[in-house]
Amino acid sequence: MFNKMKLWKTSKDQDVQDDRISQILAHPIPEHVAIIMDGNGRWAKKRTLPRIAGHHEGMKTVKKITKSANRLGIKTLTLYAFSTENWKRPKNEVDYLMKLPEQFLSSFLPELIEENVKVSTMGDMNRLPASTRRAVDHAIEETKDNDGLILNFALNYGSRSEIIDAIKDLSSDVKQGIINEEDIDDECFSSYLMTKSLNDPDLLIRTSGELRLSNFMLWQLAYTELYFMDVLWPDFSEEHLLEAIESFQRRSRRYGGLLGEEIQ
Ligand code: FPP
């Protein structure tokens, strides 16, 4: 009897969730969602666990949220997995974080392939351990023809160094006469960034209550809707993603201009 009640409650909860998703799908969905996945360390500390246990739990959340994003029809999900500043952390933590992509892909790649997900990365891969690079390259190769959700990992990524590298490449092309200085505009500059094949994010989510961008996609976030939430990344669930998308759908994006009804 108890189990029946529990089952009934679970299916009722699922109905409520499905209704909520149907409502959301009736409105424009952010095509590109970027997430600063923060709070793994605090999640572990609250449980007197080592910080790496928080990162392990965070990896499980990545799996859940990838599935949800795919289900919602989000086109690109960019996840800040390791920043150029994260090398300053204790060696055991860096070593663990470096192994996570391999761990994630060794168990999850078949599902990503089946779900038509395309894996991509941005950041300087040269400094990653060879086995991590191999696992990531293998996943990119195996999913290169998929045309569903793009799962883009920012690995050893820093926005300032991305911008500086773009400036160097662009100025070298100007010197060689490949680009005319007068032709440099937003679109031209964007094509020198690591995100050249992606649209700018429509929605940025940062978990754990911190209110900053931490050197993440500074150029690309110029007109992105920002959503900060207190939940720690390992506790982030589909409900939190839905909450952020609902907030996005209530906003009016003007890109510095006015909406039709605001023009007198
Ligand atoms: C910030 O939290 C989080 C990171 C530096 C790492 C994020 C990585 C994951 C969530 C897993 C990535 C998974 C794959 C598949 C690559 P923090 O440690 O700074 O948290 P704190 O601010 O509470 O200390």
Short mmCIF file of C-alpha atoms and ligand atoms in Angstrom, two decimals:
data_model
loop_
_atom_site.label_atom_id
_atom_site.label_comp_id
_atom_site.label_asym_id
_atom_site.label_seq_id
_atom_site.Cartn_x
_atom_site.Cartn_y
_atom_site.Cartn_z
CA MET A 1 0.00 0.00 0.00
CA PHE A 2 2.78 2.40 1.01
CA ASN A 3 4.68 1.64 -2.19
CA LYS A 4 1.54 2.18 -4.27
CA MET A 5 1.05 5.58 -2.58
CA LYS A 6 4.68 6.44 -3.23
CA LEU A 7 4.39 5.38 -6.85
CA TRP A 8 1.22 7.43 -7.30
CA LYS A 9 2.90 10.48 -5.74
CA THR A 10 5.95 10.04 -7.99
CA SER A 11 3.85 9.81 -11.15
CA LYS A 12 1.83 12.85 -10.00
CA ASP A 13 5.09 14.78 -9.46
CA GLN A 14 6.17 13.69 -12.93
CA ASP A 15 2.87 14.97 -14.39
CA VAL A 16 3.43 18.35 -12.72
CA GLN A 17 6.98 18.44 -14.07
CA ASP A 18 5.79 17.47 -17.59
CA ASP A 19 3.14 20.24 -17.49
CA ARG A 20 5.80 22.74 -16.44
CA ILE A 21 8.04 21.65 -19.29
CA SER A 22 5.15 21.91 -21.80
CA GLN A 23 4.53 25.50 -20.63
CA ILE A 24 8.22 26.31 -21.06
CA LEU A 25 8.36 24.73 -24.50
CA ALA A 26 5.47 26.93 -25.60
CA HIS A 27 7.85 29.93 -25.35
CA PRO A 28 11.30 30.64 -26.83
CA ILE A 29 14.00 28.51 -25.24
CA PRO A 30 17.51 29.98 -24.79
CA GLU A 31 19.51 28.41 -27.61
CA HIS A 32 22.86 28.64 -25.86
CA VAL A 33 23.05 28.17 -22.08
CA ALA A 34 26.39 28.64 -20.34
CA ILE A 35 26.96 27.56 -16.75
CA ILE A 36 29.60 28.45 -14.16
CA MET A 37 29.34 25.31 -12.06
CA ASP A 38 30.36 26.61 -8.64
CA GLY A 39 30.07 25.26 -5.12
CA ASN A 40 31.50 21.74 -5.34
CA GLY A 41 34.00 22.45 -2.55
CA ARG A 42 31.36 23.88 -0.20
CA TRP A 43 29.03 20.97 -0.93
CA ALA A 44 31.78 18.58 0.18
CA LYS A 45 32.76 20.69 3.21
CA LYS A 46 29.16 20.68 4.48
CA ARG A 47 29.41 16.90 4.56
CA THR A 48 32.95 16.80 5.97
CA LEU A 49 34.09 15.16 2.74
CA PRO A 50 37.24 16.00 0.76
CA ARG A 51 36.77 18.66 -1.94
CA ILE A 52 37.24 16.07 -4.69
CA ALA A 53 34.08 14.32 -3.50
CA GLY A 54 32.26 17.53 -4.39
CA HIS A 55 33.77 17.50 -7.87
CA HIS A 56 32.75 13.86 -8.31
CA GLU A 57 29.18 14.74 -7.37
CA GLY A 58 29.41 17.75 -9.68
CA MET A 59 30.27 15.42 -12.54
CA LYS A 60 27.07 13.45 -11.86
CA THR A 61 25.14 16.72 -12.08
CA VAL A 62 26.75 17.37 -15.48
CA LYS A 63 25.25 14.09 -16.72
CA LYS A 64 21.77 14.94 -15.40
CA ILE A 65 21.79 18.48 -16.77
CA THR A 66 23.09 17.40 -20.18
CA LYS A 67 20.10 15.06 -20.47
CA SER A 68 17.68 17.78 -19.34
CA ALA A 69 19.16 20.35 -21.73
CA ASN A 70 18.84 17.90 -24.59
CA ARG A 71 15.26 17.09 -23.64
CA LEU A 72 14.41 20.81 -23.60
CA GLY A 73 15.85 21.38 -27.05
CA ILE A 74 18.68 23.66 -25.90
CA LYS A 75 21.13 23.81 -28.81
CA THR A 76 24.39 24.50 -26.96
CA LEU A 77 25.37 23.89 -23.34
CA THR A 78 28.74 25.39 -22.39
CA LEU A 79 30.12 24.28 -19.03
CA TYR A 80 33.03 25.95 -17.21
CA ALA A 81 34.88 22.83 -16.05
CA PHE A 82 38.41 24.17 -15.46
CA SER A 83 39.72 27.73 -15.66
CA THR A 84 43.25 28.93 -16.43
CA GLU A 85 43.31 30.10 -12.79
CA ASN A 86 42.35 26.68 -11.37
CA TRP A 87 45.99 25.49 -11.71
CA LYS A 88 46.62 27.43 -8.46
CA ARG A 89 44.66 24.80 -6.48
CA PRO A 90 46.35 21.99 -4.50
CA LYS A 91 47.96 19.36 -6.74
CA ASN A 92 45.64 16.53 -5.66
CA GLU A 93 42.59 18.62 -6.56
CA VAL A 94 44.03 19.68 -9.94
CA ASP A 95 44.96 16.07 -10.70
CA TYR A 96 41.43 14.95 -9.87
CA LEU A 97 39.81 17.69 -11.95
CA MET A 98 42.06 16.77 -14.87
CA LYS A 99 40.86 13.16 -14.70
CA LEU A 100 37.18 14.06 -14.60
CA PRO A 101 36.57 14.46 -18.35
CA GLU A 102 38.03 10.98 -18.91
CA GLN A 103 35.95 9.52 -16.09
CA PHE A 104 32.83 11.24 -17.39
CA LEU A 105 33.35 10.14 -20.99
CA SER A 106 34.32 6.56 -20.15
CA SER A 107 30.88 5.98 -18.66
CA PHE A 108 28.74 8.49 -20.54
CA LEU A 109 30.04 8.61 -24.13
CA PRO A 110 27.78 5.78 -25.43
CA GLU A 111 24.75 7.66 -24.11
CA LEU A 112 25.97 10.94 -25.64
CA ILE A 113 26.33 9.20 -28.99
CA GLU A 114 22.89 7.64 -28.70
CA GLU A 115 21.35 10.98 -27.72
CA ASN A 116 22.87 12.69 -30.81
CA VAL A 117 25.01 15.01 -28.61
CA LYS A 118 28.08 16.61 -30.16
CA VAL A 119 31.02 17.09 -27.79
CA SER A 120 33.27 20.13 -28.19
CA THR A 121 35.80 22.03 -26.09
CA MET A 122 37.27 25.47 -25.74
CA GLY A 123 40.49 26.30 -23.93
CA ASP A 124 44.15 25.42 -24.23
CA MET A 125 44.21 21.62 -24.44
CA ASN A 126 48.03 21.47 -24.63
CA ARG A 127 48.50 21.62 -20.89
CA LEU A 128 46.05 18.79 -20.17
CA PRO A 129 47.42 15.30 -19.40
CA ALA A 130 47.79 13.17 -22.54
CA SER A 131 45.15 10.65 -21.40
CA THR A 132 42.60 13.44 -20.85
CA ARG A 133 43.33 14.88 -24.29
CA ARG A 134 42.98 11.43 -25.84
CA ALA A 135 39.59 10.85 -24.15
CA VAL A 136 38.31 14.26 -25.20
CA ASP A 137 39.62 13.95 -28.78
CA HIS A 138 38.04 10.51 -29.04
CA ALA A 139 34.67 11.89 -27.88
CA ILE A 140 34.90 14.81 -30.32
CA GLU A 141 35.70 12.41 -33.17
CA GLU A 142 32.95 9.93 -32.22
CA THR A 143 30.28 12.64 -32.03
CA LYS A 144 31.43 14.93 -34.84
CA ASP A 145 28.52 14.07 -37.15
CA ASN A 146 25.85 14.43 -34.45
CA ASP A 147 23.57 17.41 -34.90
CA GLY A 148 21.76 17.51 -31.56
CA LEU A 149 22.88 19.36 -28.43
CA ILE A 150 26.44 20.74 -28.54
CA LEU A 151 28.04 19.93 -25.19
CA ASN A 152 30.91 22.39 -25.01
CA PHE A 153 33.40 22.01 -22.15
CA ALA A 154 35.52 25.01 -21.20
CA LEU A 155 38.73 23.25 -20.13
CA ASN A 156 41.81 25.24 -19.17
CA TYR A 157 39.84 28.21 -20.44
CA GLY A 158 40.34 31.89 -19.57
CA SER A 159 38.53 34.67 -21.38
CA ARG A 160 41.32 37.27 -21.16
CA SER A 161 43.91 34.97 -22.69
CA GLU A 162 41.36 33.97 -25.37
CA ILE A 163 40.91 37.68 -26.22
CA ILE A 164 44.66 38.37 -26.21
CA ASP A 165 45.29 35.39 -28.52
CA ALA A 166 42.52 36.63 -30.83
CA ILE A 167 44.11 40.10 -30.95
CA LYS A 168 47.50 38.58 -31.81
CA ASP A 169 46.04 36.42 -34.60
CA LEU A 170 43.97 39.29 -35.95
CA SER A 171 46.88 41.75 -35.96
CA SER A 172 49.06 39.17 -37.70
CA ASP A 173 46.35 38.77 -40.38
CA VAL A 174 46.15 42.56 -40.75
CA LYS A 175 49.95 42.74 -41.18
CA GLN A 176 49.81 40.03 -43.85
CA GLY A 177 47.00 41.82 -45.67
CA ILE A 178 44.50 38.99 -45.07
CA ILE A 179 42.18 41.40 -43.23
CA ASN A 180 41.74 45.14 -43.80
CA GLU A 181 41.76 47.16 -40.59
CA GLU A 182 38.53 48.93 -41.70
CA ASP A 183 36.76 45.55 -41.92
CA ILE A 184 37.29 44.76 -38.24
CA ASP A 185 33.90 44.70 -36.50
CA ASP A 186 32.15 42.58 -33.84
CA GLU A 187 31.55 39.72 -36.23
CA CYS A 188 35.10 39.75 -37.54
CA PHE A 189 36.60 39.80 -34.03
CA SER A 190 34.26 37.01 -32.85
CA SER A 191 35.57 34.83 -35.65
CA TYR A 192 39.02 34.88 -33.97
CA LEU A 193 37.67 33.57 -30.65
CA MET A 194 37.47 29.93 -29.56
CA THR A 195 33.69 30.20 -29.84
CA LYS A 196 33.77 31.14 -33.53
CA SER A 197 31.39 28.35 -34.49
CA LEU A 198 28.90 29.10 -31.69
CA ASN A 199 26.30 31.79 -31.10
CA ASP A 200 26.83 33.91 -27.99
CA PRO A 201 25.14 32.51 -24.87
CA ASP A 202 21.53 33.62 -24.37
CA LEU A 203 21.52 32.66 -20.70
CA LEU A 204 24.34 32.39 -18.17
CA ILE A 205 23.72 30.55 -14.93
CA ARG A 206 26.13 30.68 -11.99
CA THR A 207 25.47 28.52 -8.97
CA SER A 208 26.58 28.85 -5.33
CA GLY A 209 25.60 32.48 -4.72
CA GLU A 210 28.77 34.11 -6.05
CA LEU A 211 28.03 37.20 -8.16
CA ARG A 212 30.91 37.40 -10.62
CA LEU A 213 32.01 36.14 -14.03
CA SER A 214 35.46 34.79 -13.07
CA ASN A 215 37.12 35.36 -16.47
CA PHE A 216 34.40 33.43 -18.32
CA MET A 217 33.32 34.41 -21.87
CA LEU A 218 33.69 38.15 -21.21
CA TRP A 219 33.25 39.12 -24.87
CA GLN A 220 30.51 36.61 -25.61
CA LEU A 221 28.37 37.55 -22.56
CA ALA A 222 27.87 41.19 -23.65
CA TYR A 223 24.08 40.76 -24.11
CA THR A 224 23.52 37.51 -22.25
CA GLU A 225 20.81 37.28 -19.59
CA LEU A 226 22.46 36.49 -16.24
CA TYR A 227 20.93 34.22 -13.61
CA PHE A 228 22.66 33.74 -10.27
CA MET A 229 21.36 31.15 -7.85
CA ASP A 230 22.35 30.05 -4.34
CA VAL A 231 22.17 26.30 -4.95
CA LEU A 232 25.55 24.50 -4.91
CA TRP A 233 26.37 22.81 -8.23
CA PRO A 234 26.12 19.19 -6.96
CA ASP A 235 22.55 20.00 -5.78
CA PHE A 236 21.58 21.65 -9.08
CA SER A 237 18.63 19.78 -10.61
CA GLU A 238 16.34 19.94 -13.62
CA GLU A 239 13.98 22.10 -11.51
CA HIS A 240 16.73 24.71 -11.10
CA LEU A 241 17.36 24.70 -14.85
CA LEU A 242 13.63 25.16 -15.48
CA GLU A 243 13.53 28.01 -12.94
CA ALA A 244 16.39 29.79 -14.76
CA ILE A 245 14.71 29.30 -18.16
CA GLU A 246 11.38 30.58 -16.81
CA SER A 247 13.17 33.69 -15.56
CA PHE A 248 14.80 34.09 -19.00
CA GLN A 249 11.39 33.84 -20.66
CA ARG A 250 9.99 36.64 -18.47
CA ARG A 251 12.71 39.08 -19.56
CA SER A 252 12.63 41.42 -22.54
CA ARG A 253 15.88 41.52 -24.46
CA ARG A 254 16.44 44.91 -26.04
CA TYR A 255 20.15 44.77 -26.98
CA GLY A 256 20.40 48.47 -26.13
CA GLY A 257 17.41 49.40 -28.29
CA LEU A 258 13.69 49.63 -27.57
CA LEU A 259 10.87 47.17 -28.10
CA GLY A 260 8.12 48.08 -30.62
CA GLU A 261 5.58 49.12 -27.98
CA GLU A 262 8.15 51.35 -26.20
CA ILE A 263 8.69 53.53 -29.28
CA GLN A 264 6.34 56.56 -29.17
C1 FPP B 1 34.06 25.29 -8.85
O1 FPP B 1 33.64 24.88 -7.59
C2 FPP B 1 34.11 24.13 -9.71
C3 FPP B 1 35.21 23.73 -10.40
C4 FPP B 1 36.47 24.44 -10.39
C5 FPP B 1 35.18 22.48 -11.18
C6 FPP B 1 33.90 22.20 -11.86
C7 FPP B 1 33.89 20.83 -12.39
C8 FPP B 1 32.83 20.01 -12.37
C9 FPP B 1 31.52 20.44 -11.87
C10 FPP B 1 32.88 18.68 -12.93
C11 FPP B 1 33.20 18.75 -14.38
C12 FPP B 1 32.84 17.54 -15.07
C13 FPP B 1 33.35 17.17 -16.25
C14 FPP B 1 32.72 16.07 -16.93
C15 FPP B 1 34.51 17.81 -16.86
P1 FPP B 1 34.61 25.08 -6.35
O2 FPP B 1 35.42 23.87 -6.20
O3 FPP B 1 35.38 26.34 -6.52
O4 FPP B 1 33.59 25.22 -5.17
P2 FPP B 1 33.75 26.13 -3.87
O5 FPP B 1 33.69 27.56 -4.35
O6 FPP B 1 32.58 25.75 -3.06
O7 FPP B 1 35.06 25.78 -3.23
#
